[in-house]
PDB file of C-alpha atoms in Angstrom:
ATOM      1  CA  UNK R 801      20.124  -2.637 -14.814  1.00 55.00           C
ATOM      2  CA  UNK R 802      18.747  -4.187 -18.074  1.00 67.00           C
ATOM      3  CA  UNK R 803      16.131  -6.111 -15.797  1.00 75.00           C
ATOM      4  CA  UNK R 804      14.784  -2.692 -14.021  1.00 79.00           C
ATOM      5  CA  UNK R 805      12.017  -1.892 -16.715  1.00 83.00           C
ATOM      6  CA  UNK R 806      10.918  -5.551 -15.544  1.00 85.00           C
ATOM      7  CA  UNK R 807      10.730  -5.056 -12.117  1.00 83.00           C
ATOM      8  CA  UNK R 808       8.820  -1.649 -12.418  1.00 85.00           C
ATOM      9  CA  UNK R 809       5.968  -3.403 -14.900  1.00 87.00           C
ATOM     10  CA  UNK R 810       5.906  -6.600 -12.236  1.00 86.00           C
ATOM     11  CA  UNK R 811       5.202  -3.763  -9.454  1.00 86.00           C
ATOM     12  CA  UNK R 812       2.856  -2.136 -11.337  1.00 88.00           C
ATOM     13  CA  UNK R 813       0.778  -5.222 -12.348  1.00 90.00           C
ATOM     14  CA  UNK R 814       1.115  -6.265  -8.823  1.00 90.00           C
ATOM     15  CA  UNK R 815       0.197  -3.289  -7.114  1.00 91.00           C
ATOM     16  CA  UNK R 816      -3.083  -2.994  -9.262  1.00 92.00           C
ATOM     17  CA  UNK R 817      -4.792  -5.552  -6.819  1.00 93.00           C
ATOM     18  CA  UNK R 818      -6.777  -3.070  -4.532  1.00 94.00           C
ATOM     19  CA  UNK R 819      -5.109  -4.509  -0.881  1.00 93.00           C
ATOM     20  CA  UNK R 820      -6.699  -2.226   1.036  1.00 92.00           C
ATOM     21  CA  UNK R 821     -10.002  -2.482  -0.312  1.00 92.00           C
ATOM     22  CA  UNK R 822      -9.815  -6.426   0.763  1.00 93.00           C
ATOM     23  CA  UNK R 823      -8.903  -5.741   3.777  1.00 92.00           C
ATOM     24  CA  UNK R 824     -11.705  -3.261   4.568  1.00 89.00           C
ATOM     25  CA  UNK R 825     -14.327  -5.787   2.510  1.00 89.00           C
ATOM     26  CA  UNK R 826     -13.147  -8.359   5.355  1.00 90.00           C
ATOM     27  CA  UNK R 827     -13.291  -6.104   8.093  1.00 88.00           C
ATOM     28  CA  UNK R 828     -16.196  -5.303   7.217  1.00 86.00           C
ATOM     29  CA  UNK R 829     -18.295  -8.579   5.966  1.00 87.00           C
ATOM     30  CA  UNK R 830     -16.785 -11.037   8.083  1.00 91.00           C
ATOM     31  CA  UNK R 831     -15.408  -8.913  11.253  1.00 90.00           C
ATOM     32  CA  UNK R 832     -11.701 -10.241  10.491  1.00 89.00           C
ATOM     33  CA  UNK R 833      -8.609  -8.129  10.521  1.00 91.00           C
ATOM     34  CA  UNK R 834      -6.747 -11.372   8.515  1.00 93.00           C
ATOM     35  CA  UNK R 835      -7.824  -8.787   4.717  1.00 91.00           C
ATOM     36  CA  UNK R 836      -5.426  -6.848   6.093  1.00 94.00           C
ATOM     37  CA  UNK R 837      -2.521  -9.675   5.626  1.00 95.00           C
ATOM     38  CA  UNK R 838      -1.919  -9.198   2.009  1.00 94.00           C
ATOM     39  CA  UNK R 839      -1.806  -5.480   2.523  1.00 93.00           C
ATOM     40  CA  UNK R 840       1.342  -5.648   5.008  1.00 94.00           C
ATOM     41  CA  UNK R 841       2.837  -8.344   3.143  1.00 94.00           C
ATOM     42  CA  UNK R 842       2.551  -5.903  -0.344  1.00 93.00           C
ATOM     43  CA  UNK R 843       3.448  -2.780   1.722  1.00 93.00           C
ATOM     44  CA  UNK R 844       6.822  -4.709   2.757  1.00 92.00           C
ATOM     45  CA  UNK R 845       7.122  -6.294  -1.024  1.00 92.00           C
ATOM     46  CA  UNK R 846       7.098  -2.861  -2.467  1.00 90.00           C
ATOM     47  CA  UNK R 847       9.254  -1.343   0.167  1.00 90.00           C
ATOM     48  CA  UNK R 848      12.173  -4.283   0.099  1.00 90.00           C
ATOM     49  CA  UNK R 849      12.108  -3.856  -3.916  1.00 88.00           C
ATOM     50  CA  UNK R 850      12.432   0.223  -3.705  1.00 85.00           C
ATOM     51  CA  UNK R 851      15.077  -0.305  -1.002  1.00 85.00           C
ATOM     52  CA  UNK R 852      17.104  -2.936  -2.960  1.00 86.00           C
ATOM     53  CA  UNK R 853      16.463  -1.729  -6.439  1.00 84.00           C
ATOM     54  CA  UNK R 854      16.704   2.208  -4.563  1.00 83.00           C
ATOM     55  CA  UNK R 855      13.785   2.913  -7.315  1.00 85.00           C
ATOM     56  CA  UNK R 856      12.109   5.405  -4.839  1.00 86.00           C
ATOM     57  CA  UNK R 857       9.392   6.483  -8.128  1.00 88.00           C
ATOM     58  CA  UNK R 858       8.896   3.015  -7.730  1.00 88.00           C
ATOM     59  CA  UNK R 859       7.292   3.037  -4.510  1.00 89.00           C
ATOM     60  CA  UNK R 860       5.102   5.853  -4.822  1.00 90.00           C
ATOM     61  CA  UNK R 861       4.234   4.489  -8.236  1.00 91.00           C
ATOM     62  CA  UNK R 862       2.915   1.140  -6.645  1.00 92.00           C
ATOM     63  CA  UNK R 863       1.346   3.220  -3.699  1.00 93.00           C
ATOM     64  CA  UNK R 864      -0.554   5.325  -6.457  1.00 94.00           C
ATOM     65  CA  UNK R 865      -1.776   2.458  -8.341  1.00 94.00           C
ATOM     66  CA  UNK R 866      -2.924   0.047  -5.314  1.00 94.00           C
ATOM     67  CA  UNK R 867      -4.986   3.403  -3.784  1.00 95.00           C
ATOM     68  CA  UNK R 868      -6.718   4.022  -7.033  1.00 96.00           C
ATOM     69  CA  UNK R 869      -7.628   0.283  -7.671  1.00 96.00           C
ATOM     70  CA  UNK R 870      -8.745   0.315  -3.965  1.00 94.00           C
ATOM     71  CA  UNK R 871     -10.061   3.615  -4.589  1.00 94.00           C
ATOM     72  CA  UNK R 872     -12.748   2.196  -7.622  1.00 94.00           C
ATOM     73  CA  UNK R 873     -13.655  -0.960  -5.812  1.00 92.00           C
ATOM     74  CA  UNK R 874     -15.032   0.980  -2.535  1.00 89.00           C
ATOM     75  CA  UNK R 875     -16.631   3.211  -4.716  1.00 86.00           C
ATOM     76  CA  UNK R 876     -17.913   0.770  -7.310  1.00 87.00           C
ATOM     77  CA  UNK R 877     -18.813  -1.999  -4.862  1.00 84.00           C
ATOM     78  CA  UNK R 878     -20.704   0.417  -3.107  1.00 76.00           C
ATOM     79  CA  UNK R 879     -18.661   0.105   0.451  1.00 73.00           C
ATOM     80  CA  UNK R 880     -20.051   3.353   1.601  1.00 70.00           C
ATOM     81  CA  UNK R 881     -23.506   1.356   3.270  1.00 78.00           C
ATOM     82  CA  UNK R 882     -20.955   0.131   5.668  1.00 79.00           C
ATOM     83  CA  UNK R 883     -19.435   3.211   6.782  1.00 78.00           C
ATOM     84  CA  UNK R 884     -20.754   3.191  10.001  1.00 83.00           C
ATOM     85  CA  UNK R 885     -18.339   0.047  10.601  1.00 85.00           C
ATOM     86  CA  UNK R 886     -15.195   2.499   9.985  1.00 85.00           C
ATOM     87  CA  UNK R 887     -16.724   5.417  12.271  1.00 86.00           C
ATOM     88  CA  UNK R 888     -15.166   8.164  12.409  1.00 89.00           C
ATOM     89  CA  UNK R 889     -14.199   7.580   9.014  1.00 88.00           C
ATOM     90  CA  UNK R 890     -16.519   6.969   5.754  1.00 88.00           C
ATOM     91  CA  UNK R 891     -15.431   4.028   4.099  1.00 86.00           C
ATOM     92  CA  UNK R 892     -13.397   6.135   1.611  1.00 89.00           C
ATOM     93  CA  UNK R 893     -11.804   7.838   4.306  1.00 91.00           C
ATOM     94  CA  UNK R 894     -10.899   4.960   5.813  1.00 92.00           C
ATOM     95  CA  UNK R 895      -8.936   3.469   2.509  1.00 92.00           C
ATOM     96  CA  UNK R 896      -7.192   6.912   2.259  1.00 94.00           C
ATOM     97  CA  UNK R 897      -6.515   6.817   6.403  1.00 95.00           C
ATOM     98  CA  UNK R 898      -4.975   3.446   6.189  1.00 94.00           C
ATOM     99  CA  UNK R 899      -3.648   4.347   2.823  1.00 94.00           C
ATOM    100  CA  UNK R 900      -1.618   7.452   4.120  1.00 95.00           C
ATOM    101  CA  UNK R 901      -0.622   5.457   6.993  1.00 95.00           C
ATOM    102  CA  UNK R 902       1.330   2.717   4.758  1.00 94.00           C
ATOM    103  CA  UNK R 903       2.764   5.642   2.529  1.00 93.00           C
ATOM    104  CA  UNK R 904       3.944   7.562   5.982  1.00 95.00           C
ATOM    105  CA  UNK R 905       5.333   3.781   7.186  1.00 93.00           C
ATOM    106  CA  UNK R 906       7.176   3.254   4.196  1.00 91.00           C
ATOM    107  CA  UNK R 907       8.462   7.018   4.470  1.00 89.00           C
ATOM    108  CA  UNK R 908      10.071   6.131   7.534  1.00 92.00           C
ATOM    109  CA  UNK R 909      11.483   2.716   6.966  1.00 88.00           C
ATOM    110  CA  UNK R 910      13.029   4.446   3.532  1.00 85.00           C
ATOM    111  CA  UNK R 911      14.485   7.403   5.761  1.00 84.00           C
ATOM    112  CA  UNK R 912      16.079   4.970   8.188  1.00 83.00           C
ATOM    113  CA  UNK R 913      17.449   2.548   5.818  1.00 77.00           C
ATOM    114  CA  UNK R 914      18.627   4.784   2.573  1.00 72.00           C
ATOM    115  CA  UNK R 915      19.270   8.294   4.172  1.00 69.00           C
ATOM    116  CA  UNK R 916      20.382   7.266   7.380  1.00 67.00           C
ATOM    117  CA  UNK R 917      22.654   4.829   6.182  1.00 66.00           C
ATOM    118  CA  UNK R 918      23.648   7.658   3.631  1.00 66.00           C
ATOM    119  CA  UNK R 919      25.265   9.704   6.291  1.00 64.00           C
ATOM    120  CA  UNK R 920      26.576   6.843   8.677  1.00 66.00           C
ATOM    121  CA  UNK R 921      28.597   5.524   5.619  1.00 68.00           C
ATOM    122  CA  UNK R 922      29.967   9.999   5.241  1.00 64.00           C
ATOM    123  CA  UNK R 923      31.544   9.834   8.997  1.00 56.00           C
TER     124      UNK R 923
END
């Protein structure tokens, strides 16, 4: 348990990289959905370390902090001349579409593996 404050700061200084803005630069500039790679392999980091560490703050922690990195890149890096690309999204609606959708992915894998397993182990 001593190691936990470790784990949270390695999440959080991981999670700073803005994945989804990559993958949306890629899409974008060079028509590939391989951006989107380090995205899925973060979203399953983050969720195997909530799920083994059961550090649910954690999670939403590393969500908040990759969206708002992602967040100031699209808007900094001026991603919006390519929002026709991500139709019918803008391409700020697009990085909180995809986002919501890892957030709402993660919700469910945490449901079926913690909670579920919660009241399997009860009967």
């Amino acid at each position: 348990m001593k190691e936990k404050w470790a784990v949270q700061l390695g999440v959080l200084l991981v999670s700073v990289c803005p994945y989804v803005f990559w993958g949306t630069y890629a899409d974008a500039a060079y028509r590939s959905m391989k951006g989107y790679l380090p995205l899925l392999v973060w979203a399953v980091l983050l969720f195997w370390l909530a799920v083994r560490t059961r550090d649910i703050p954690m999670l939403l922690g590393g969500n908040l902090v990759s969206f708002l990195s992602s967040y100031w890149f699209t808007a900094h890096c001026r991603l919006e001349k390519w929002s026709w690309y991500f139709k019918p999204f803008t391409a700020l609606g697009f990085l909180k579409a995809v986002s919501a959708l890892v957030l709402l992915a993660q919700g469910i894998l945490l449901w079926r593996f913690i909670v579920r397993k919660k009241h399997s182990n009860k009967t």
